Amino acid sequence: MAEIGLNDLADLLGYQFFQFALIGGILVAITCSWIGLFLILKKQSMITDGIAHSVFGGIALGLFLGINVLWTSLATALASMTGITYLRKKGMAQSDSAIAVMMALGFSTGLILISLAGGFNVDVFSYLFGSILTISKGEIYSVATVAILAIAYLWTFHRELLSLTFDEEDSRLLGLPVTLLSVSFNILVAVAIVISIKVVGIILVTAFMVLPGLTAIQFNLSFKGTAVTSILIGLVGVISGIFLSALFDVAASGVIVFVMVGIFVTSAIYNKLG
Amino acid sequence: MKGKVDLEGCDEKCDGHQLTSDARHSGKVIEVEGLTVVRSGQTVIQNASFVVHAGDYIGMVGPNGGGKTTILKAVLGVIPFVSGRVRLFGHDLRHFKDWGRIAYLSQNAIAFDEQFPLSVRELVSLGRLTRKRMGRPLGREDRKTVEGTLKYMGISDLAKKRIGQLSGGQKQRVVLAKALVRDPSILILDEPVSGVDSQTQERFYKLLSDLNLERKMTILMVSHDLAAVFCRMSHMICVNRLVRTSPITDHFDPNPILKETYGEHFQFAYHQHQCKGEFKDG
Ligand SMILES: Nc1ncnc2c1ncn2[C@@H]1O[C@H](COP(=O)(O)OP(=O)(O)O)[C@@H](O)[C@H]1O
Ligand SMILES: [Mg+2]
């Protein structure tokens, strides 16, 4: 293994591809670790896995038709979220089964489309496993725009979302627009999943969104403290992951999630002992 | 009483100046007419009518499954009803907007997720959220009211504690603080004293009496504690699909109406003079 010095780190920061990766990663990490905390508290973290896998169908459709994959992904994520919510509401499937159904539908459609289009290539793998270091200028603009809108929404309505998450009925009785808040939050989740696929890929989206919050909850802090800690853990994971990945030439998504798991396990042991 | 809370605008509200014209003349804060609620094909509440006046302290009694929770939730618009009419402060339920004036403590309010990362102060602060000020942080007045309510409920020293670390009695005071922090005119409680020890119950009743007498709060409370209802409250509403109401007076014999509600074999031995011995007020 080559010796890595501070110079290399400084050099990295000079490259545009690296700057893009860092900015994109940071914005996505803030969005996702914040949303992830709400999802955990709503006991809905597995919904991310279902939607992420069904987005594979949207990606395949984009590649198949030659349309910008971001838009087809967003459309599929929203459709999948709507499908899951609808199946649950109509009592046609239990929560878990509703997720499984949408996941199966999206992923199988994706496989068919990709076979029709001539098989797997590097593109497809980058969606499955993430490719933050190869993010293009166009992509970074759209990812950053979406992430900043999501963060602005969370910043503005986090109190109301907390109220809704803690006690939906009481939120209704406070006169809060519960349905509007739920729908907008669901849209936000769908959007967050799509942009985090760019960073960590479909397979690791759930881990990426949920691990920071799961870790933060262990520390017995207030809600504010927990949310801030969750975001910090997300940032540490992404920043260290991107640096290590560039220096050692290993998959960024792997390192990011590995670091997050490391923090989770360390703090779990620390809490058990302390 | 642990000291009066500084609640902005309380004087106005408590004196009823903000009531709409028709409600001010009649003093009716809740009017229910011919309410019928059907759940899963079963008629749970049938043709119920009753009126709550400002300042009333009402005990709602009836057997388990009789529909007490259902009727409260229907009145609050949380569950739909098939026929009838509900008016809150003189406004039809469908057009009622002023939810800050009504606080409701649900039957399972203290059965929250113990792992939920929320401090006592944060939980109580949630009670200050309103539709009108969505997206804006709580202001200085809000924070003052939160601190005042924590103090009034005797839980200031718990403010930083996580809600999962509280005892049953502490949880009860915390969720009541969340209800009171919006400075309501009506307080509706669904079996708030089940599952806490009798000493805590006593303190809780004392607190409710204070709110009713000193802050002129209208209280509607579901309780299985008939003795407490007769000794402390001004009216009772009996619910068992059908709804019967009665004022509670000195020479009132509750047994006929209780028999209608609980069944022929029901017998409640109650003597007014027992109250003084059982509950030392003031
Ligand atoms: N979610 C529900 N769906 C259908 N029926 C319900 C539901 N909740 C309660 N019920 C029925 O409504 C009736 C009244 O219940 P409830 O209002 O909870 O009674 P109480 O509060 O007086 O114990 C019961 O027969 C119960 O089985
Ligand atoms: Mg009940």
XYZ file of C-alpha atoms and ligand atoms in Angstrom:
584
model
C 0.000 0.000 0.000
C 1.356 3.394 -0.953
C 2.064 5.968 1.705
C -0.618 8.615 1.770
C 0.328 12.098 2.883
C -1.508 15.315 3.549
C -0.357 16.488 0.147
C -2.434 13.856 -1.531
C -5.508 14.994 0.364
C -4.863 18.593 -0.631
C -4.287 17.547 -4.229
C -7.568 15.695 -4.290
C -9.453 18.817 -3.246
C -8.064 20.544 -6.338
C -9.793 18.195 -8.744
C -13.185 19.222 -9.996
C -14.538 15.668 -10.024
C -13.602 15.401 -6.369
C -15.202 18.721 -5.455
C -18.410 17.637 -7.159
C -18.394 14.330 -5.334
C -17.824 16.019 -1.995
C -20.514 18.669 -2.442
C -23.051 16.171 -3.755
C -22.229 13.671 -1.035
C -22.520 16.237 1.747
C -25.905 17.563 0.585
C -27.320 14.097 0.076
C -26.005 12.939 3.460
C -27.683 15.818 5.293
C -31.001 15.148 3.544
C -30.953 11.411 4.009
C -29.788 11.138 7.596
C -32.424 13.687 8.632
C -35.227 11.947 6.751
C -33.938 8.561 7.895
C -34.421 9.537 11.526
C -38.089 10.325 10.876
C -38.503 7.055 8.996
C -37.050 5.045 11.873
C -39.367 6.763 14.352
C -42.343 6.107 12.068
C -41.158 2.469 11.947
C -41.027 2.741 8.172
C -37.359 2.311 7.366
C -37.917 -0.695 5.117
C -39.995 1.385 2.760
C -36.724 2.811 1.442
C -35.543 -0.634 0.385
C -38.748 -1.301 -1.519
C -38.713 2.011 -3.308
C -35.001 1.903 -4.096
C -35.327 -1.507 -5.726
C -38.381 -0.502 -7.702
C -36.479 2.552 -8.972
C -34.290 0.056 -10.822
C -37.217 -0.274 -13.206
C -37.235 3.481 -13.738
C -33.517 3.559 -14.390
C -33.814 0.769 -16.921
C -36.681 2.602 -18.614
C -34.573 5.742 -18.878
C -31.622 3.847 -20.347
C -33.954 1.925 -22.676
C -35.686 5.030 -24.024
C -32.642 7.269 -23.851
C -34.273 9.779 -21.481
C -32.516 11.423 -18.520
C -32.457 8.692 -15.880
C -33.018 11.171 -13.034
C -36.532 11.940 -14.251
C -37.550 8.349 -14.879
C -36.139 7.444 -11.447
C -38.106 10.194 -9.741
C -41.278 9.173 -11.535
C -40.847 5.513 -10.549
C -40.010 6.374 -6.947
C -43.144 8.509 -6.644
C -45.272 5.865 -8.367
C -43.865 3.198 -6.081
C -44.507 5.313 -2.974
C -48.067 5.944 -4.151
C -48.540 2.232 -4.837
C -47.333 1.199 -1.386
C -49.478 3.831 0.340
C -52.505 2.828 -1.727
C -52.120 -0.917 -1.106
C -51.835 -0.278 2.610
C -54.740 2.102 2.775
C -57.095 -0.183 0.897
C -56.037 -3.035 3.167
C -54.991 -5.029 0.112
C -51.644 -5.841 1.617
C -49.949 -5.529 4.945
C -47.162 -3.004 5.204
C -44.370 -5.470 4.455
C -46.196 -7.214 1.643
C -47.065 -3.889 0.005
C -43.373 -3.039 -0.062
C -42.459 -6.477 -1.422
C -45.036 -6.212 -4.201
C -43.787 -2.831 -5.457
C -40.182 -3.932 -5.156
C -40.844 -7.069 -7.214
C -42.777 -5.154 -9.846
C -40.117 -2.482 -10.317
C -37.082 -4.718 -10.215
C -38.469 -7.361 -12.561
C -39.572 -4.719 -15.062
C -36.057 -3.311 -14.899
C -34.452 -6.677 -15.646
C -36.721 -7.254 -18.635
C -36.074 -3.811 -20.094
C -32.337 -4.158 -19.665
C -32.264 -7.545 -21.372
C -34.289 -6.098 -24.240
C -31.874 -3.193 -24.499
C -28.944 -5.535 -24.889
C -27.809 -6.513 -21.437
C -25.877 -5.133 -18.512
C -23.093 -2.650 -18.861
C -21.097 -0.392 -16.574
C -23.975 2.085 -16.384
C -26.276 -0.432 -14.780
C -23.703 -1.455 -12.211
C -23.101 2.142 -11.245
C -26.780 2.444 -10.320
C -26.732 -0.725 -8.298
C -23.576 0.145 -6.390
C -23.300 3.924 -6.626
C -20.733 6.130 -8.353
C -20.383 9.413 -6.540
C -16.802 9.920 -7.802
C -17.935 9.905 -11.409
C -20.797 12.352 -10.930
C -20.992 14.744 -13.891
C -21.494 18.488 -13.899
C -25.077 18.151 -15.066
C -25.834 15.526 -12.465
C -24.328 17.500 -9.622
C -26.569 20.453 -10.467
C -29.737 18.414 -10.383
C -28.742 16.420 -7.302
C -27.735 19.612 -5.452
C -30.939 21.423 -6.413
C -33.134 18.561 -5.256
C -31.150 18.140 -2.029
C -31.248 21.845 -1.181
C -35.022 21.950 -1.718
C -35.399 18.910 0.516
C -33.225 20.434 3.241
C -35.175 23.705 3.066
C -38.409 21.769 3.496
C -37.052 19.847 6.489
C -35.647 23.014 8.043
C -39.020 24.743 7.743
C -41.370 21.962 8.780
C -39.325 19.727 11.075
C -41.427 20.693 14.124
C -44.671 19.770 12.427
C -43.130 16.547 11.091
C -42.002 15.682 14.600
C -45.503 16.277 15.934
C -46.962 14.088 13.196
C -44.428 11.346 13.817
C -44.937 11.331 17.565
C -48.727 11.563 17.670
C -50.716 11.840 14.473
C -54.113 12.086 16.142
C -53.031 14.872 18.445
C -51.485 16.725 15.488
C -54.878 16.595 13.810
C -56.452 18.019 16.945
C -53.915 20.841 16.979
C -55.382 21.700 13.587
C -52.236 20.787 11.649
C -52.804 19.717 8.021
C -51.887 16.104 8.668
C -52.693 14.738 5.214
C -50.759 17.467 3.420
C -47.774 16.928 5.719
C -47.836 13.144 5.219
C -48.078 13.390 1.463
C -45.305 15.957 1.214
C -43.109 13.878 3.506
C -43.685 10.801 1.332
C -42.688 12.773 -1.745
C -39.569 13.868 0.090
C -38.674 10.276 0.946
C -39.046 9.240 -2.696
C -36.863 12.130 -3.824
C -34.216 11.422 -1.171
C -33.984 7.809 -2.268
C -33.398 8.799 -5.866
C -30.556 11.180 -5.067
C -28.937 8.798 -2.621
C -28.837 6.103 -5.312
C -26.290 8.308 -7.059
C -24.111 8.235 -3.927
C -24.372 4.679 -2.597
C -26.402 2.747 -5.171
C -29.693 0.882 -4.885
C -28.396 -1.947 -2.706
C -27.062 0.246 0.094
C -29.669 3.039 0.139
C -31.490 1.727 3.193
C -28.301 1.352 5.217
C -27.218 4.849 4.186
C -30.503 6.423 5.247
C -31.102 4.481 8.436
C -27.711 3.878 10.087
C -27.024 7.494 11.160
C -30.422 7.795 12.864
C -30.190 4.358 14.471
C -26.808 5.279 15.896
C -27.928 8.695 17.125
C -31.004 7.344 18.926
C -28.752 5.250 21.175
C -27.230 8.322 22.790
C -30.294 9.201 24.846
C -30.395 12.788 23.630
C -33.277 15.180 23.055
C -34.878 15.156 19.616
C -32.810 18.122 18.511
C -29.621 16.497 19.792
C -30.514 13.235 18.093
C -31.230 14.913 14.748
C -27.968 16.880 14.825
C -25.992 13.766 15.780
C -27.642 11.785 13.020
C -26.667 14.398 10.437
C -23.107 14.563 11.773
C -22.743 10.794 11.512
C -24.060 10.947 7.945
C -21.486 13.622 7.129
C -18.591 11.740 8.730
C -19.567 8.630 6.782
C -19.792 10.380 3.437
C -16.749 12.612 3.752
C -14.424 9.902 5.047
C -15.872 7.460 2.537
C -15.218 9.737 -0.414
C -11.647 10.541 0.685
C -10.703 6.943 1.453
C -12.275 5.738 -1.736
C -10.304 8.215 -3.857
C -7.041 7.533 -2.047
C -7.216 3.750 -2.072
C -9.294 3.362 -5.196
C -12.056 1.309 -3.567
C -15.829 1.679 -4.027
C -17.046 4.842 -2.263
C -20.433 3.375 -1.408
C -18.786 0.447 0.317
C -16.511 2.660 2.409
C -19.311 5.104 3.323
C -21.623 2.414 4.600
C -18.742 0.516 6.199
C -17.765 3.631 8.184
C -21.405 4.102 9.238
C -21.671 0.503 10.401
C -18.401 0.999 12.272
C -19.747 4.028 14.117
C -22.974 2.187 14.892
C -21.220 -0.850 16.333
C -18.698 1.222 18.294
C -21.384 3.346 19.891
C -23.570 0.313 20.599
C -20.673 -1.343 22.457
C -19.832 1.925 24.208
C -23.445 2.309 25.361
C -23.589 -1.288 26.599
C -20.412 -0.852 28.628
C -20.944 2.739 29.760
C -51.919 24.893 43.902
C -48.348 25.171 42.789
C -48.529 28.728 41.506
C -50.409 30.299 38.695
C -49.202 30.009 35.154
C -48.648 33.129 33.180
C -50.830 32.470 30.189
C -51.208 35.230 27.649
C -54.759 36.034 26.725
C -56.157 33.704 29.343
C -58.288 36.353 30.969
C -60.025 37.119 27.746
C -60.649 33.514 26.891
C -61.584 32.389 30.359
C -64.121 35.146 30.739
C -65.676 34.116 27.495
C -65.163 37.380 25.624
C -63.946 35.493 22.603
C -66.979 33.255 22.368
C -69.050 33.743 19.272
C -72.229 35.696 19.815
C -74.618 32.741 19.992
C -72.318 30.740 22.214
C -71.819 33.686 24.540
C -75.516 34.099 25.102
C -76.093 30.467 25.835
C -72.677 29.523 27.302
C -72.833 26.285 25.329
C -69.384 25.081 24.368
C -70.266 21.634 23.009
C -73.655 20.799 21.512
C -74.391 17.298 20.288
C -77.688 16.524 18.586
C -78.917 13.139 17.429
C -75.396 11.774 16.956
C -75.150 8.249 15.562
C -71.794 6.551 15.035
C -71.350 3.260 13.200
C -68.048 1.343 13.383
C -67.467 -1.815 11.351
C -71.198 -2.076 10.649
C -72.167 -1.819 14.315
C -74.084 1.081 15.794
C -71.783 2.134 18.620
C -73.528 5.396 19.497
C -77.227 5.824 18.801
C -79.006 9.140 18.597
C -76.996 10.845 21.340
C -77.747 14.388 22.423
C -76.122 16.426 25.147
C -74.834 19.897 25.864
C -71.716 21.029 27.703
C -71.779 24.531 29.182
C -68.765 26.685 29.908
C -67.419 25.868 33.361
C -68.993 22.413 33.606
C -67.027 19.586 35.187
C -68.464 16.471 33.636
C -67.776 12.831 34.329
C -68.435 10.428 31.492
C -69.136 6.926 32.752
C -70.286 3.626 31.295
C -69.163 0.031 30.821
C -66.106 -0.909 28.760
C -66.925 -0.935 25.075
C -69.937 1.272 25.738
C -68.690 3.896 23.291
C -67.155 6.613 25.498
C -63.962 6.916 23.477
C -65.954 6.713 20.266
C -68.306 9.555 21.144
C -65.423 11.820 22.228
C -63.533 11.186 19.016
C -66.670 11.785 16.959
C -67.236 15.089 18.739
C -63.631 16.052 17.948
C -64.017 15.091 14.303
C -61.413 12.325 14.475
C -63.902 9.616 13.516
C -66.893 10.206 11.232
C -70.559 9.878 12.194
C -73.472 8.784 10.053
C -76.002 11.296 11.286
C -76.437 14.094 13.771
C -74.810 17.395 14.393
C -71.929 18.654 16.532
C -71.301 22.293 17.355
C -68.170 23.547 19.104
C -68.333 27.070 20.564
C -71.392 27.640 18.399
C -69.684 26.577 15.156
C -70.554 23.489 13.190
C -67.779 20.909 13.576
C -67.100 20.948 9.824
C -66.279 24.643 9.902
C -64.583 24.741 13.292
C -61.005 26.033 13.088
C -60.073 27.195 16.545
C -58.554 23.920 17.741
C -56.267 25.684 20.178
C -59.250 26.115 22.498
C -59.778 22.392 22.956
C -57.292 19.994 24.488
C -57.766 16.238 24.386
C -55.859 13.633 26.317
C -56.438 10.282 24.667
C -56.843 7.009 26.517
C -53.389 5.842 25.469
C -51.605 9.195 25.735
C -49.026 7.810 28.151
C -48.483 4.627 26.155
C -45.962 6.291 23.859
C -42.862 4.680 22.379
C -40.292 4.676 25.211
C -37.415 4.751 22.742
C -38.633 7.937 21.090
C -35.848 10.516 21.383
C -37.771 13.405 22.866
C -37.211 15.443 26.005
C -40.031 16.433 28.317
C -39.668 20.080 27.289
C -39.780 19.141 23.599
C -42.887 17.018 24.111
C -44.718 19.790 25.952
C -43.627 22.349 23.329
C -45.348 20.316 20.611
C -48.627 21.408 22.193
C -47.947 24.996 21.074
C -47.876 24.175 17.344
C -50.692 25.674 15.311
C -51.722 25.622 11.700
C -51.525 29.359 11.417
C -47.882 29.538 12.404
C -46.677 26.483 10.563
C -43.032 26.501 9.631
C -42.113 29.098 12.217
C -40.143 28.410 15.389
C -41.786 28.965 18.759
C -41.501 32.549 19.936
C -40.592 33.991 23.295
C -44.220 33.942 24.474
C -44.505 30.279 23.551
C -41.369 29.420 25.465
C -42.600 31.367 28.475
C -45.875 29.483 28.413
C -44.039 26.166 28.135
C -41.854 26.974 31.158
C -44.885 28.245 33.096
C -46.812 25.066 32.394
C -43.865 22.842 33.348
C -43.696 24.728 36.632
C -47.443 24.573 37.219
C -47.378 20.808 36.715
C -44.357 20.459 38.989
C -42.163 18.949 36.286
C -39.627 21.723 35.665
C -36.827 19.546 36.992
C -37.734 16.843 34.473
C -37.550 19.209 31.485
C -34.379 17.691 30.030
C -35.258 14.070 30.736
C -36.037 11.701 27.911
C -39.734 10.789 27.969
C -38.909 7.084 28.082
C -37.265 7.483 31.481
C -40.348 8.746 33.330
C -42.521 6.945 35.846
C -46.233 6.462 35.195
C -47.250 9.436 37.324
C -44.630 11.655 35.709
C -45.764 10.645 32.223
C -49.300 11.532 33.178
C -48.277 15.020 34.261
C -46.162 15.497 31.150
C -48.944 14.615 28.714
C -51.380 16.776 30.670
C -48.867 19.614 30.434
C -48.833 19.174 26.653
C -52.616 19.483 26.662
C -52.631 22.535 28.934
C -49.822 24.401 27.219
C -52.129 25.508 24.417
C -54.226 27.271 27.063
C -57.505 25.547 26.203
C -61.001 26.494 27.354
C -62.112 22.868 27.246
C -60.116 19.930 28.526
C -61.264 16.468 27.458
C -59.671 13.470 29.173
C -60.201 9.812 28.353
C -59.535 7.626 31.418
C -56.537 9.659 32.532
C -56.127 8.000 35.921
C -56.119 4.352 34.938
C -52.827 2.664 35.696
C -51.414 5.051 38.289
C -51.368 4.625 42.059
C -54.147 6.099 44.169
C -52.011 8.860 45.656
C -51.106 10.069 42.164
C -54.783 9.842 41.255
C -55.717 12.038 44.180
C -53.195 14.684 43.182
C -54.506 14.534 39.654
C -58.118 15.092 40.740
C -57.026 18.009 42.885
C -55.287 19.550 39.915
C -58.371 19.160 37.721
C -60.562 20.764 40.400
C -58.161 23.706 40.529
C -58.261 24.093 36.744
C -62.034 23.975 36.810
C -62.548 26.362 39.717
C -59.657 28.792 39.383
C -59.071 28.852 35.651
C -62.723 28.287 34.752
C -61.738 25.467 32.473
C -64.541 23.259 31.195
C -63.631 19.653 31.879
C -65.072 16.503 30.358
C -63.493 13.371 31.716
C -64.075 9.666 31.171
C -63.685 7.786 34.427
C -64.572 4.458 35.978
C -64.218 5.977 39.426
C -67.883 6.651 40.193
C -67.144 7.941 43.692
C -64.840 10.584 42.277
C -67.441 11.555 39.699
C -70.180 12.019 42.295
C -68.053 13.811 44.818
C -66.235 16.191 42.550
C -68.081 16.810 39.346
C -71.095 18.854 38.353
C -72.676 16.550 35.780
C -72.472 13.057 34.459
C -72.929 11.594 31.021
C -73.669 7.881 30.932
C -72.721 6.103 27.714
C -73.711 2.628 26.652
C -74.723 2.993 23.007
C -77.465 5.280 24.303
C -76.438 8.443 26.097
C -78.107 9.795 29.253
C -77.114 12.916 31.076
C -77.823 14.263 34.511
C -76.656 17.031 36.805
C -75.182 15.819 40.082
C -76.929 17.469 43.004
C -77.012 16.934 46.755
C -80.162 14.823 46.855
C -79.561 13.037 43.618
C -80.047 9.284 43.458
C -77.810 8.027 40.664
C -78.994 4.444 40.785
C -81.860 4.606 38.258
C -79.691 6.108 35.541
C -76.754 3.840 36.389
C -79.006 0.788 36.184
C -80.094 1.889 32.732
C -76.469 2.215 31.728
C -74.780 -0.734 33.439
C -77.753 -3.119 33.688
C -80.441 -4.006 36.238
C -78.095 -5.675 38.699
C -75.959 -2.623 39.141
C -76.014 -1.100 42.571
C -73.892 1.856 43.612
C -73.869 2.659 47.313
C -73.285 6.358 47.501
C -73.798 8.821 50.286
C -73.006 12.461 49.872
C -71.446 12.687 53.346
C -68.829 10.097 52.382
C -67.244 12.504 49.964
C -65.935 14.799 52.644
C -64.179 11.899 54.308
C -62.784 10.490 51.116
C -61.590 13.629 49.460
C -60.122 16.409 51.469
C -60.367 19.355 49.177
C -58.487 22.589 49.465
N -61.343 0.977 15.476
C -62.525 0.378 15.664
N -63.156 -0.224 14.655
C -64.335 -0.837 14.846
N -64.975 -0.900 16.012
C -64.390 -0.311 17.058
C -63.148 0.359 16.962
N -62.811 0.853 18.167
C -63.816 0.496 18.985
N -64.759 -0.195 18.332
C -66.009 -0.737 18.919
O -66.792 0.352 19.338
C -67.402 0.051 20.579
C -67.115 1.163 21.572
O -65.740 1.219 21.853
P -65.111 2.387 22.710
O -65.637 3.663 22.201
O -63.641 2.197 22.694
O -65.702 2.092 24.154
P -65.247 2.655 25.575
O -64.296 3.773 25.349
O -66.525 3.082 26.223
O -64.627 1.508 26.308
C -66.879 -1.306 21.024
O -67.891 -2.254 20.770
C -65.700 -1.561 20.150
O -65.625 -2.927 19.851
Mg -62.350 3.985 25.908
